[in-house]
Tab-separated table of C-alpha atoms in Angstrom:
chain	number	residue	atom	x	y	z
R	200	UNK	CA	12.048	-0.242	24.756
R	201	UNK	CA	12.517	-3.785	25.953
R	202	UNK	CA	10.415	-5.900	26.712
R	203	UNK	CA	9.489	-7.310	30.157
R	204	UNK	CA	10.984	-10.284	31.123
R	205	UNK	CA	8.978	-13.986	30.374
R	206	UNK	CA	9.785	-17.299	30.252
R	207	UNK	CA	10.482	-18.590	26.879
R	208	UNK	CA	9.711	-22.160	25.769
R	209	UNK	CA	9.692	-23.266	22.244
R	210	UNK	CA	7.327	-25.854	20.930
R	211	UNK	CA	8.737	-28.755	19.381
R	212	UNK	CA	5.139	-29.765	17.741
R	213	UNK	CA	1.366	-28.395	18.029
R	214	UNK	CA	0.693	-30.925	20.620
R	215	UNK	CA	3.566	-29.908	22.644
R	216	UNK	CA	2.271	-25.964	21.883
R	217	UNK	CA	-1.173	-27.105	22.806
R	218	UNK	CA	-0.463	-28.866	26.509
R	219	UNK	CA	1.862	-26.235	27.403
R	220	UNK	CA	-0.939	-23.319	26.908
R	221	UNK	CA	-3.247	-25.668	28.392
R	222	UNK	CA	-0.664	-25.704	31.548
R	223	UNK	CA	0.391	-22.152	31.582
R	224	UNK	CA	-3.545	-21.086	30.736
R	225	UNK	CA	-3.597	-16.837	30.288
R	226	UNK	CA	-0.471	-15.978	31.160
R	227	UNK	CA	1.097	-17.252	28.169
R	228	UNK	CA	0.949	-16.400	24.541
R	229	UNK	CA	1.980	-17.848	21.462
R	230	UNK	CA	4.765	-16.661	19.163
R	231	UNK	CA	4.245	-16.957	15.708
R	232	UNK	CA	5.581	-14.357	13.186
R	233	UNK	CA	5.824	-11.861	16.169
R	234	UNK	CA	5.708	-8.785	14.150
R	235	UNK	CA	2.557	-7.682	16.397
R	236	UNK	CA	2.693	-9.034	19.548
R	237	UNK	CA	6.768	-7.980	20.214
R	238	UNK	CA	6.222	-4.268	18.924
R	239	UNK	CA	3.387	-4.573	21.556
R	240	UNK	CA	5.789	-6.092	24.255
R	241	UNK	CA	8.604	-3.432	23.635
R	242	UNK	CA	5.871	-0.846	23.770
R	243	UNK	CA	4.694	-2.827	27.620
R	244	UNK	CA	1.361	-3.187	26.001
R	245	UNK	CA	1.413	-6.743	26.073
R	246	UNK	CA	3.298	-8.683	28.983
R	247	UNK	CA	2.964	-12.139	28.733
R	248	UNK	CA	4.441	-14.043	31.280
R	249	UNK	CA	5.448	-17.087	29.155
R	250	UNK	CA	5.714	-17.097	25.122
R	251	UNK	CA	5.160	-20.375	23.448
R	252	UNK	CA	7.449	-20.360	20.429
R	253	UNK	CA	5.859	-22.037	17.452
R	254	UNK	CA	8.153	-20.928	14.834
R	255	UNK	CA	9.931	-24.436	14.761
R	256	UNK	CA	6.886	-26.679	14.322
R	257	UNK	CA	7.161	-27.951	10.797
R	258	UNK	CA	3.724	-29.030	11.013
R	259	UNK	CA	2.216	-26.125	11.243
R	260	UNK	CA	3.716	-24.258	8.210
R	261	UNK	CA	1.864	-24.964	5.299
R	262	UNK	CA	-0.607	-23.779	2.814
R	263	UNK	CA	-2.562	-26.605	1.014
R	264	UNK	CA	-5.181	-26.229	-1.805
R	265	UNK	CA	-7.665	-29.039	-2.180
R	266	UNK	CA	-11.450	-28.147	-2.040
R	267	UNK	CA	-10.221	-24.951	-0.053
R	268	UNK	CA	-7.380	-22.900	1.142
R	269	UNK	CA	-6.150	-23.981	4.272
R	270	UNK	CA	-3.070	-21.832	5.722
R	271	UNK	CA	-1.700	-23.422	8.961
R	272	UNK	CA	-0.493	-21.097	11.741
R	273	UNK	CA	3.306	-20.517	10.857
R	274	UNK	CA	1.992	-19.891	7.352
R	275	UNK	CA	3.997	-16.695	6.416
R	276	UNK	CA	2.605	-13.738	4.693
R	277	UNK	CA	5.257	-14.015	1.959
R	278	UNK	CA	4.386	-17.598	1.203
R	279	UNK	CA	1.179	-16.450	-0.012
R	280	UNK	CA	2.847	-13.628	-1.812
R	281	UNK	CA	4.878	-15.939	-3.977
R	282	UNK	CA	2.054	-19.217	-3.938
R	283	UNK	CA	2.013	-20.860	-7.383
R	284	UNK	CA	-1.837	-19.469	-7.373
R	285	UNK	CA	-1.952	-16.415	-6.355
R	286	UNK	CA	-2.035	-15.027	-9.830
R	287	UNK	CA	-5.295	-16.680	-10.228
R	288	UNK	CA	-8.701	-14.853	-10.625
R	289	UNK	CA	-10.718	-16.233	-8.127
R	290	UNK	CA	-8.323	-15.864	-5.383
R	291	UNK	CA	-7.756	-11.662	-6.685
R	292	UNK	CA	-8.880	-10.732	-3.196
R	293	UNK	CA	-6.045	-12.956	-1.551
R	294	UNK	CA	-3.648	-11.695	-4.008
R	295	UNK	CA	-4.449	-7.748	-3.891
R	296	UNK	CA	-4.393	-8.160	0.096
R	297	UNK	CA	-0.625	-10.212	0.214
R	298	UNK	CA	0.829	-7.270	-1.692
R	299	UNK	CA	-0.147	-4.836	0.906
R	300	UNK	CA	0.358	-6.151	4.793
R	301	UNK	CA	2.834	-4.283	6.845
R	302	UNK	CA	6.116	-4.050	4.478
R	303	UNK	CA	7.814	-6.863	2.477
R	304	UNK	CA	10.189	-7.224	4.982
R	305	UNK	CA	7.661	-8.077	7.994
R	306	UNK	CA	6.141	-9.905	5.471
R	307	UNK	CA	8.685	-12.556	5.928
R	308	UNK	CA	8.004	-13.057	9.107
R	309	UNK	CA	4.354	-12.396	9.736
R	310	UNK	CA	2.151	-15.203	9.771
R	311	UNK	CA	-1.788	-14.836	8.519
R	312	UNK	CA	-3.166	-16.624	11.096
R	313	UNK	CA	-0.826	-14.811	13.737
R	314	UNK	CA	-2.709	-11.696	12.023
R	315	UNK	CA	-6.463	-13.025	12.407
R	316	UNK	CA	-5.150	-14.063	15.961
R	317	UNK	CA	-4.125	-10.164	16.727
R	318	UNK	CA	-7.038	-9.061	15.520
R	319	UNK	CA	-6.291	-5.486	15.059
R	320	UNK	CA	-8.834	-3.376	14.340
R	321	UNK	CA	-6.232	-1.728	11.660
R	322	UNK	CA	-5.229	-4.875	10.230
R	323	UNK	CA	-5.740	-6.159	6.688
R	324	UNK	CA	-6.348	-9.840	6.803
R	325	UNK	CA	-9.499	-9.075	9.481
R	326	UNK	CA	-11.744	-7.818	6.887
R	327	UNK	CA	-10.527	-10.346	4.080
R	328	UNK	CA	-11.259	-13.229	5.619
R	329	UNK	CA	-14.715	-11.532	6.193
R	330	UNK	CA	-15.010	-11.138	2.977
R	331	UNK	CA	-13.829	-14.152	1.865
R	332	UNK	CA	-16.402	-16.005	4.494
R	333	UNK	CA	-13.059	-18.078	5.717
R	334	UNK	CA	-13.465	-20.064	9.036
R	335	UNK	CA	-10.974	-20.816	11.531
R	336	UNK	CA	-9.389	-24.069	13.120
R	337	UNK	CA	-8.982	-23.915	17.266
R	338	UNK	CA	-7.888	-26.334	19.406
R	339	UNK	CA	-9.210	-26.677	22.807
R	340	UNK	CA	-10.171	-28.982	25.526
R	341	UNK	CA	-12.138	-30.558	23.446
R	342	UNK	CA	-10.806	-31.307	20.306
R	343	UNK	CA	-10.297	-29.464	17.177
R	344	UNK	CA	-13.855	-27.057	16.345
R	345	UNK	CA	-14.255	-24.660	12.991
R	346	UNK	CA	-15.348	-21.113	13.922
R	347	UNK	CA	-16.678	-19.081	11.209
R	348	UNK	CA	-14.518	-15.863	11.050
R	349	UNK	CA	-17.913	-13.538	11.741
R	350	UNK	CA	-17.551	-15.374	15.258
R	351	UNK	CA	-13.560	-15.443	15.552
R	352	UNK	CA	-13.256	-11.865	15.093
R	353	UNK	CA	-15.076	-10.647	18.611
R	354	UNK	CA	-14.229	-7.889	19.347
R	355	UNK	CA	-10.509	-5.196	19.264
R	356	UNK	CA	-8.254	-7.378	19.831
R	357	UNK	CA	-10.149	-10.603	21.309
R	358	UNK	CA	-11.108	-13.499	19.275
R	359	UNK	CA	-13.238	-16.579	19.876
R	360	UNK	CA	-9.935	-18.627	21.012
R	361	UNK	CA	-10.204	-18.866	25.351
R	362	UNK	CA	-7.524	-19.564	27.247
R	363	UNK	CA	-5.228	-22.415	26.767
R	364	UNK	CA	-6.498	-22.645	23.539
R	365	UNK	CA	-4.424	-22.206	20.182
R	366	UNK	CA	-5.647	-21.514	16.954
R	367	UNK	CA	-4.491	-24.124	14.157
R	368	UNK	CA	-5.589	-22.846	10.744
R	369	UNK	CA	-7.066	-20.324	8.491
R	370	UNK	CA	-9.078	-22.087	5.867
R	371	UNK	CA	-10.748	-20.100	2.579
R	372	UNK	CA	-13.693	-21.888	0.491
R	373	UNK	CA	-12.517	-22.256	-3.127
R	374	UNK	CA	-13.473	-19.918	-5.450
R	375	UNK	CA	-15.588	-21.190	-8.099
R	376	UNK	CA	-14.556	-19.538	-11.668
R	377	UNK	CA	-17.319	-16.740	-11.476
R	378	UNK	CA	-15.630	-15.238	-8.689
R	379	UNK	CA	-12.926	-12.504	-7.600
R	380	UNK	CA	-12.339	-10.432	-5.736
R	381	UNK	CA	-10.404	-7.268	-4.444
R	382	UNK	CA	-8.702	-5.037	-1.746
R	383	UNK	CA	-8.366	-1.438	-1.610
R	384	UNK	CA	-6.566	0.317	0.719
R	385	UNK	CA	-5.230	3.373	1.437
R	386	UNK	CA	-2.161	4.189	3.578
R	387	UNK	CA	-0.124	7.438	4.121
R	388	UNK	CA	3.177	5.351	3.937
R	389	UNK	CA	3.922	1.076	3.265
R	390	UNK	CA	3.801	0.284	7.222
R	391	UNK	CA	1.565	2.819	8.774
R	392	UNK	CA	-1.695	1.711	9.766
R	393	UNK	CA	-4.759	2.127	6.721
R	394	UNK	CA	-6.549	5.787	6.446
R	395	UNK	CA	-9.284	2.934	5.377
R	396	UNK	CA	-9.566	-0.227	3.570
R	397	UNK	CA	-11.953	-2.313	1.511
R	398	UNK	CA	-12.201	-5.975	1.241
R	399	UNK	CA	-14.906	-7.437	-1.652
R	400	UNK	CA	-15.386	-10.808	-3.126
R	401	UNK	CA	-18.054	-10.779	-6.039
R	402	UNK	CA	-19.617	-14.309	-7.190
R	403	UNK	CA	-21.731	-14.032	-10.090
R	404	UNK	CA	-24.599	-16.535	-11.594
R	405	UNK	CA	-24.460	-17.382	-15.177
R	406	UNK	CA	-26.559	-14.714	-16.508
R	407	UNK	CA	-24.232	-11.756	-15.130
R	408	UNK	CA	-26.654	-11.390	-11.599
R	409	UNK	CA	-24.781	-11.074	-8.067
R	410	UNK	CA	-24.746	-14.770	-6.494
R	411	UNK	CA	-23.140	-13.922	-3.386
R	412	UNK	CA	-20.909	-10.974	-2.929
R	413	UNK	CA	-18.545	-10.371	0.581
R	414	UNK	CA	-17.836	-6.923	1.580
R	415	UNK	CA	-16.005	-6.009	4.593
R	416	UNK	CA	-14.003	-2.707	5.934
R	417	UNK	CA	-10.885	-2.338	8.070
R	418	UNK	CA	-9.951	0.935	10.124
R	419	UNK	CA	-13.618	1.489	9.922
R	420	UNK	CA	-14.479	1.108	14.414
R	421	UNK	CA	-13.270	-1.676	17.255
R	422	UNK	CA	-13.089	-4.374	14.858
R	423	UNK	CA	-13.320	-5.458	11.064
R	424	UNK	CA	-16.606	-5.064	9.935
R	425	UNK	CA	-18.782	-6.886	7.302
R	426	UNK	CA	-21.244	-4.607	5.413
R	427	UNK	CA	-24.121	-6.333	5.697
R	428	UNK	CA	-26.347	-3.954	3.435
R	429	UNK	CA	-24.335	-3.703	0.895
R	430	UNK	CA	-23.779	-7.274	0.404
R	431	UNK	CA	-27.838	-7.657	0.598
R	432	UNK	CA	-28.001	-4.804	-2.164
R	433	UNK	CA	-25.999	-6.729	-4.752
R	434	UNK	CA	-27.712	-10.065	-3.783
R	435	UNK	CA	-29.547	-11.394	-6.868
R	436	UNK	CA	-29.073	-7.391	-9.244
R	437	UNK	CA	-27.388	-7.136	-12.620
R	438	UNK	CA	-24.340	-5.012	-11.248
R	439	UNK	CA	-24.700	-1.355	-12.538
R	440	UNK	CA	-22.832	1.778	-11.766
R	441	UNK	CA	-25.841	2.967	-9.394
R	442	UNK	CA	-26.156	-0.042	-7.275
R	443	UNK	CA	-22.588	0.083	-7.037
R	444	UNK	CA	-22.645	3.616	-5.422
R	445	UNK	CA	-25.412	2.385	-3.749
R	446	UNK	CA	-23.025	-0.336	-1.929
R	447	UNK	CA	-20.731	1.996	-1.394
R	448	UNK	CA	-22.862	4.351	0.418
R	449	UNK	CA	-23.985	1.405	2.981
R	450	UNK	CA	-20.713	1.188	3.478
R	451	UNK	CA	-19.734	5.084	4.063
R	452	UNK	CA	-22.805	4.846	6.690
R	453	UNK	CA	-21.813	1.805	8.390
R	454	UNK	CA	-18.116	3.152	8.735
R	455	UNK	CA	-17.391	4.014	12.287
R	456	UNK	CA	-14.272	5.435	12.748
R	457	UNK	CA	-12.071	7.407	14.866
R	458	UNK	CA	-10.526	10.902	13.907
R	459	UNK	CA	-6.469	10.446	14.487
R	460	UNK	CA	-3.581	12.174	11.990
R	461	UNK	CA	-5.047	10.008	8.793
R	462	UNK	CA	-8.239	11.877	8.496
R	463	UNK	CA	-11.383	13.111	10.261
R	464	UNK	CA	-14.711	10.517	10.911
R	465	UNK	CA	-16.203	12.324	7.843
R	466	UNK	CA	-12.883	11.994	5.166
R	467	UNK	CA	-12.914	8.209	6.805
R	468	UNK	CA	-16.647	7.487	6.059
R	469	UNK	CA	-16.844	8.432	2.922
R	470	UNK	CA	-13.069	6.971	1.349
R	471	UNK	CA	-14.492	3.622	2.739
R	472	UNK	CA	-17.661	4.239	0.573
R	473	UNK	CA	-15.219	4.751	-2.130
R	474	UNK	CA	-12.909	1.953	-1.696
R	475	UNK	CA	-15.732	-0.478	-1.804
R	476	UNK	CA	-17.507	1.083	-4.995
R	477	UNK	CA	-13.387	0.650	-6.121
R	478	UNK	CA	-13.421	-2.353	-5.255
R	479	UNK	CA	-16.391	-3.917	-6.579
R	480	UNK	CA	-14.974	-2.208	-10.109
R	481	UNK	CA	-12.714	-3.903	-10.071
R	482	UNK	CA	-13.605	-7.329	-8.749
R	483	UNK	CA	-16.157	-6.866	-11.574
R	484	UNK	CA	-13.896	-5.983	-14.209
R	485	UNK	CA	-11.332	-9.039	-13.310
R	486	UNK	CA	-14.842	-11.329	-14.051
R	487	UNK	CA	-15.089	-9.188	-17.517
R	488	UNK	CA	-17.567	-6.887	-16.613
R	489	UNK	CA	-17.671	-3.186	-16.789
R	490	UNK	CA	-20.004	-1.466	-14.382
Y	28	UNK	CA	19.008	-19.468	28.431
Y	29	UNK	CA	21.941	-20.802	25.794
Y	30	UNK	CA	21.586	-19.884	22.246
Y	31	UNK	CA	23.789	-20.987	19.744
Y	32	UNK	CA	23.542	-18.927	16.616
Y	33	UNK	CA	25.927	-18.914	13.628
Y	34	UNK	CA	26.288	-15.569	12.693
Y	35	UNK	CA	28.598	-14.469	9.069
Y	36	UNK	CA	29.517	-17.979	8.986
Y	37	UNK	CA	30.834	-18.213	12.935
Y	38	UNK	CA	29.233	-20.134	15.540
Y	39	UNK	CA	27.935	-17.809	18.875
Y	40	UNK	CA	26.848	-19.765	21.670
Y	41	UNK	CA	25.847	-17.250	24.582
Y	42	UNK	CA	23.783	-17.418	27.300
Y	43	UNK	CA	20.689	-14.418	26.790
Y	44	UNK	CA	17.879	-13.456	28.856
Y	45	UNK	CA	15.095	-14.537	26.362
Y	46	UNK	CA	13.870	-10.884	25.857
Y	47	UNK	CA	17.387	-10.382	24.241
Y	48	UNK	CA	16.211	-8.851	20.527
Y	49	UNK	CA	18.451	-10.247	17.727
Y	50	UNK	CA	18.908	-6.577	16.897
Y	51	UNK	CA	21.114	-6.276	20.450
Y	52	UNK	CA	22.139	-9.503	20.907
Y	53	UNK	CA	24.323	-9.181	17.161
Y	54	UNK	CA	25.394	-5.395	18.294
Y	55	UNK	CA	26.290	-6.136	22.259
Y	56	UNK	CA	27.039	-10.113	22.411
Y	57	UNK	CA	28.609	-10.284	19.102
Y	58	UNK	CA	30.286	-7.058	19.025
Y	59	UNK	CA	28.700	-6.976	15.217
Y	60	UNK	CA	28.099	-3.265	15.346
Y	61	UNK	CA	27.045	-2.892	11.591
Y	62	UNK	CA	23.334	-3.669	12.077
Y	63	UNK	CA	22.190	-0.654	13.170
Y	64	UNK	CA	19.386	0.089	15.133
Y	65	UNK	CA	17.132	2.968	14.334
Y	66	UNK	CA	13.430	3.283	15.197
Y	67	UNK	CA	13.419	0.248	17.380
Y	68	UNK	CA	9.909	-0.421	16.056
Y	69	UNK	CA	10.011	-2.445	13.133
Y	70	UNK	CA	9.159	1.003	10.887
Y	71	UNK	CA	12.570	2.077	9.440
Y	72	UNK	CA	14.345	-1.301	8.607
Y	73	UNK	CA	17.596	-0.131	9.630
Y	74	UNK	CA	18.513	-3.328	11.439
Y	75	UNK	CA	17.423	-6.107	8.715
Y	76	UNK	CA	19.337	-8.928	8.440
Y	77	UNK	CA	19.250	-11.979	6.592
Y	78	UNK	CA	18.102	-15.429	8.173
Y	79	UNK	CA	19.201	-18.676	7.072
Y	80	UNK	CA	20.261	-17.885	3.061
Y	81	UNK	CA	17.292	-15.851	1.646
Y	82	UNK	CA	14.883	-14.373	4.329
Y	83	UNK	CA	15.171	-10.753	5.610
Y	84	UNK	CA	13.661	-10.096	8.898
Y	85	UNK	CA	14.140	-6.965	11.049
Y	86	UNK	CA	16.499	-7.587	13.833
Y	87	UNK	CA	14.471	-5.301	16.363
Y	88	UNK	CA	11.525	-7.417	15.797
Y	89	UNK	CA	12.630	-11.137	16.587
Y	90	UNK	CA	14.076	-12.733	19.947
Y	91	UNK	CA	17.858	-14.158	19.869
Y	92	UNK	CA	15.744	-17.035	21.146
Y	93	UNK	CA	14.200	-17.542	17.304
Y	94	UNK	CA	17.170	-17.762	15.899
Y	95	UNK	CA	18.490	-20.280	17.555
Y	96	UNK	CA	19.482	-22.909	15.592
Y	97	UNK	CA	19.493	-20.437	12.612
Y	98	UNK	CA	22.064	-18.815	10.702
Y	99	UNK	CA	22.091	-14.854	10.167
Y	100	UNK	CA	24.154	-12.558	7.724
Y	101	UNK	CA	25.183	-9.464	8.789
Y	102	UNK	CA	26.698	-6.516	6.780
Y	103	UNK	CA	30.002	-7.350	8.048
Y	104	UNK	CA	29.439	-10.949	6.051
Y	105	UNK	CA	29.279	-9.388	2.783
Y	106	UNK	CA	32.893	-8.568	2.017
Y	107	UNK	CA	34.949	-11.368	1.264
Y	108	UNK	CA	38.497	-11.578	1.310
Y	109	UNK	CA	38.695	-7.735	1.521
Y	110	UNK	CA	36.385	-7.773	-2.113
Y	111	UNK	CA	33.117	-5.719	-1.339
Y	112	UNK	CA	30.395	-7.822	-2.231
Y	113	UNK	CA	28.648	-6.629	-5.691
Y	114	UNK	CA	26.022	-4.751	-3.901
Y	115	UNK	CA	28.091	-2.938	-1.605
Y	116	UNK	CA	30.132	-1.594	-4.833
Y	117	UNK	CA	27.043	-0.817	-7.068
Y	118	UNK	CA	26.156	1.089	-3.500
Y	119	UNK	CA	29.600	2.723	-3.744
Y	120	UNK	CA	29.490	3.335	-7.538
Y	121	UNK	CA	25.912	4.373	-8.050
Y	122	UNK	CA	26.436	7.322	-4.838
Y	123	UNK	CA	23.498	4.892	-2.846
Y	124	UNK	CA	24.226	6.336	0.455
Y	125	UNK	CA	24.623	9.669	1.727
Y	126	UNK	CA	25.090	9.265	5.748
Y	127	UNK	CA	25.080	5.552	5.676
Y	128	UNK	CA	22.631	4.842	8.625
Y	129	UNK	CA	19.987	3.177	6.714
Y	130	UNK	CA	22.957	1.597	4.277
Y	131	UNK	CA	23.342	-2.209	6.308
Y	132	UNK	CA	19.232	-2.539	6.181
Y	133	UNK	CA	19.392	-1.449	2.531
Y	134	UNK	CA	22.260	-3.945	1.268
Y	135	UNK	CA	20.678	-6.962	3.381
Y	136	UNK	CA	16.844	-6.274	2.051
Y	137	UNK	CA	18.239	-6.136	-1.139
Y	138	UNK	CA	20.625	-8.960	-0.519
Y	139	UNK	CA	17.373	-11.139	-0.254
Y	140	UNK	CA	15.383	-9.918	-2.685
Y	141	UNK	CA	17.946	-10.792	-5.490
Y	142	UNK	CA	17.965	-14.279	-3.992
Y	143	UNK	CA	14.448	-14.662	-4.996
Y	144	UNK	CA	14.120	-12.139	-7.875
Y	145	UNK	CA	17.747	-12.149	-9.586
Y	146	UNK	CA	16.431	-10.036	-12.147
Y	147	UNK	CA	13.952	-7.235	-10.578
Y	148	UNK	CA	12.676	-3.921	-12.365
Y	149	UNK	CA	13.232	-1.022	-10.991
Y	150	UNK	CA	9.130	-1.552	-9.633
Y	151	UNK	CA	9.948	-4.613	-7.489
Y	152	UNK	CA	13.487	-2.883	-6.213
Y	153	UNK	CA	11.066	-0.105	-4.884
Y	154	UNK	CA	8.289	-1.934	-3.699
Y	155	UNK	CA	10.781	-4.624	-2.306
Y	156	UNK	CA	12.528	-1.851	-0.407
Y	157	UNK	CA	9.136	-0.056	1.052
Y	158	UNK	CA	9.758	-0.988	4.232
Y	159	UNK	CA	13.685	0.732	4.174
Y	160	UNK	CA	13.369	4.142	4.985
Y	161	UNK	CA	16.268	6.683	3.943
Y	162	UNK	CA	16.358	10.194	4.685
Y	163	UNK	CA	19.437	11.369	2.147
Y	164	UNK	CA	19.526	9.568	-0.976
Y	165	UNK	CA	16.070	9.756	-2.344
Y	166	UNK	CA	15.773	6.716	-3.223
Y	167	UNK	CA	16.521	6.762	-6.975
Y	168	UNK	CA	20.264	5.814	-6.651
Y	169	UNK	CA	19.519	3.277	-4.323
Y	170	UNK	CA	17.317	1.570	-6.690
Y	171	UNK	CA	20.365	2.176	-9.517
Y	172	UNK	CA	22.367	0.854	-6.978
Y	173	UNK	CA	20.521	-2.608	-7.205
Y	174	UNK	CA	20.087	-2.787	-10.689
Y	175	UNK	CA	23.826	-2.876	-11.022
Y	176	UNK	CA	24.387	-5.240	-8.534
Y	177	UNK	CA	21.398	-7.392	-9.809
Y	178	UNK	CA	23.693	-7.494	-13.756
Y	179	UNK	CA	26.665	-7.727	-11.749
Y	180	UNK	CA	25.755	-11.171	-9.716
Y	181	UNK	CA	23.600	-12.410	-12.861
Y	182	UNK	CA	27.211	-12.560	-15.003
Y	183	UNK	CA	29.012	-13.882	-12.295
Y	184	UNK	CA	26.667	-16.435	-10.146
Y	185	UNK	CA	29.021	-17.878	-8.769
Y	186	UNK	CA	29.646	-14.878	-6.755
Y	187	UNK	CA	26.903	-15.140	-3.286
């Protein structure tokens, strides 16, 4: 289908983007990669009266790396796929997860923020930056404010940024070098939406215990979720095989799904208590331990 | 609104509605009928294209309005001076396409992905083409397809 009609303007730099949604307030949206928000206008789930095109703001498209990651809003998924870094251990969970959005080719467009922004209960980048404990830069009224992602990501579909606001950024703390991570998904083709996913970041102390570990589903209810029991579990334990199933069953039990063509609520529960026991495996064995 | 795009190396300027997807404003405005359009939702890849040297985006997904400014390969820019371009032969030599449909999203994905990976194994050719769905070939002569063009372009560079 084609879209409705709406007014198109295109930004010409993130002040311009910010006083024009502060003019147009809820009727418009902004355009960034556009791979979710124009299959949703072709599909008349989304009609925005006015887009705000901010594909052409040059300061807006960058990734920088000093003390964290910060990804600015026309940061595309494919520029983190081929970032001099991404090979890196402590940023596995970033790498795993750039491998896997959508399809290479929507890669090139998509944007990460754009993805955080959609908020998609199905999408990957949700229950990373969960994991990952990343916090968000909006811009509103007044002034620039950092949202941690636990309150950016609201609720299906609705984040903490109002009307007339835009967000700016994605940023991730730096890894120190007792951390990775990993993402584990499962998919019945590259494109569809996840059967279920798995998001983990594992930080260990010096003497092999759990410093801080971030564990988070996708596809798992109306919005990313961050496994709060499983991430108390591992707290301050020598990682073995049985707290590791243990994690994973907090996570199976905190899994709230819907049945569709993927899989029933019970196949769904218990593949994202597998994915996370997966994915702490791994995230373990990329820090040289095997659990 | 005017857009002025410069599509296989020729300037466009038209006058769209914004909603005006790249996929129909190439097929209808330009009359550039080899970007084909099949699931219309960004699934099958059928309508990729290549934007500004080395990017392949999917024509159904993307205003005319973005590309603005921009300039877009098409299939029909491949060929040049009635030579097929090394990927379209290793298409036609390897047997890459049965019916064809999928063939202009298949050349131009892959068109991009030697840009940034002259040299891919057959891994990256299949993981770089996930998003390209065909329904005849299965797949394996496709990926032959851009092995030989990825030796082909690697002893002659100077060949785009």
């Amino acid at each position: 289908m084609i879209p409705a009609a709406f007014d198109y303007r295109r930004a010409g730099s993130a002040d311009d983007a910010f006083a024009q949604l502060q003019k147009l307030g809820g009727d418009a949206r902004v355009l960034a990669g556009g791979q979710s928000l124009i299959p949703a206008m072709r599909f008349r789930l989304a009609r925005p009266s006015v887009l705000v095109d901010i594909n052409g703001v040059a300061e807006l498209d960058y990734i920088t790396m000093n003390g964290a990651l910060t990804l600015g809003a026309i940061a595309r998924d494919s520029a983190v796929e081929r970032a001099s870094w991404i090979g890196e251990r402590g940023w596995s969970l970033i790498h795993d997860v750039s491998r896997v959005v959508a399809d290479p080719v929507v890669r090139q467009m998509g944007t990460v923020v754009g993805s955080l922004c959609h908020n998609d209960p199905s999408g990957d980048w949700p229950a990373v930056a969960l994991a990952a404990r990343a916090e968000m830069v909006v811009r509103g009224k007044d002034g620039q404010r950092t949202v941690p992602i636990d309150q950016f990501l609201v609720d299906s579909f609705t984040t903490a940024v109002q009307e007339g606001e835009m967000a700016l950024a994605v940023r991730f703390p730096a890894p120190d070098d007792r951390t990775a991570g990993s993402y584990q998904k499962v998919e019945r083709k590259v494109g569809d939406y996840a059967t279920a996913a798995a998001a983990v970041q594992v930080s260990l102390n010096a003497d092999g215990t759990v410093r801080g570990a971030g564990i988070a589903l996708s596809s798992a209810g109306p919005c990313a979720v961050r496994v709060t029991d499983a991430e108390a579990l591992l707290k301050g334990q020598t990682p073995t095989a049985d707290l590791i199933r243990a994690a994973g069953e907090a996570a199976a039990k905190q899994s709230d799904p819907q049945a569709d063509l993927r899989g029933s609520v019970e196949y769904k529960k218990n593949l994202a208590g597998v994915l996370v026991s997966r994915g702490l495996r791994q995230a373990l064995a990329r820090l040289g331990v095997q659990s | 609104m005017k857009v002025s795009i410069k599509v296989n190396g020729v300037q466009y300027e038209k006058d769209v509605e914004p909603r005006t997807l790249l996929a129909y404003f190439l097929r209808e405005d330009c009359g550039l009928t080899g970007t084909h359009v099949g699931c219309d939702t960004s699934s099958c890849g059928c309508c990729v294209v290549v934007m500004d040297g080395d990017r392949a985006v999917k024509a159904c997904t993307m205003f005319a309005a973005q590309a603005d400014g921009h300039e877009i390969l098409t299939v029909e820019g491949l060929a040049q001076g009635g030579a097929l371009h090394p990927l379209q032969q290793a298409f036609w030599d390897q047997h890459g396409l049965q019916c064809g449909y999928c063939t202009p999203g298949m050349l131009m994905t892959s068109y991009a992905l030697l840009k940034h990976k002259p040299n891919p194994s057959d891994g990256e050719i299949r993981e770089e083409l996930a998003g390209n769905l065909c329904r005849c070939t299965g797949y394996n002569n496709i990926v032959k397809a851009v092995r030989q063009a990825a030796e082909t372009l690697q002893a002659a560079p100077a060949t785009k």
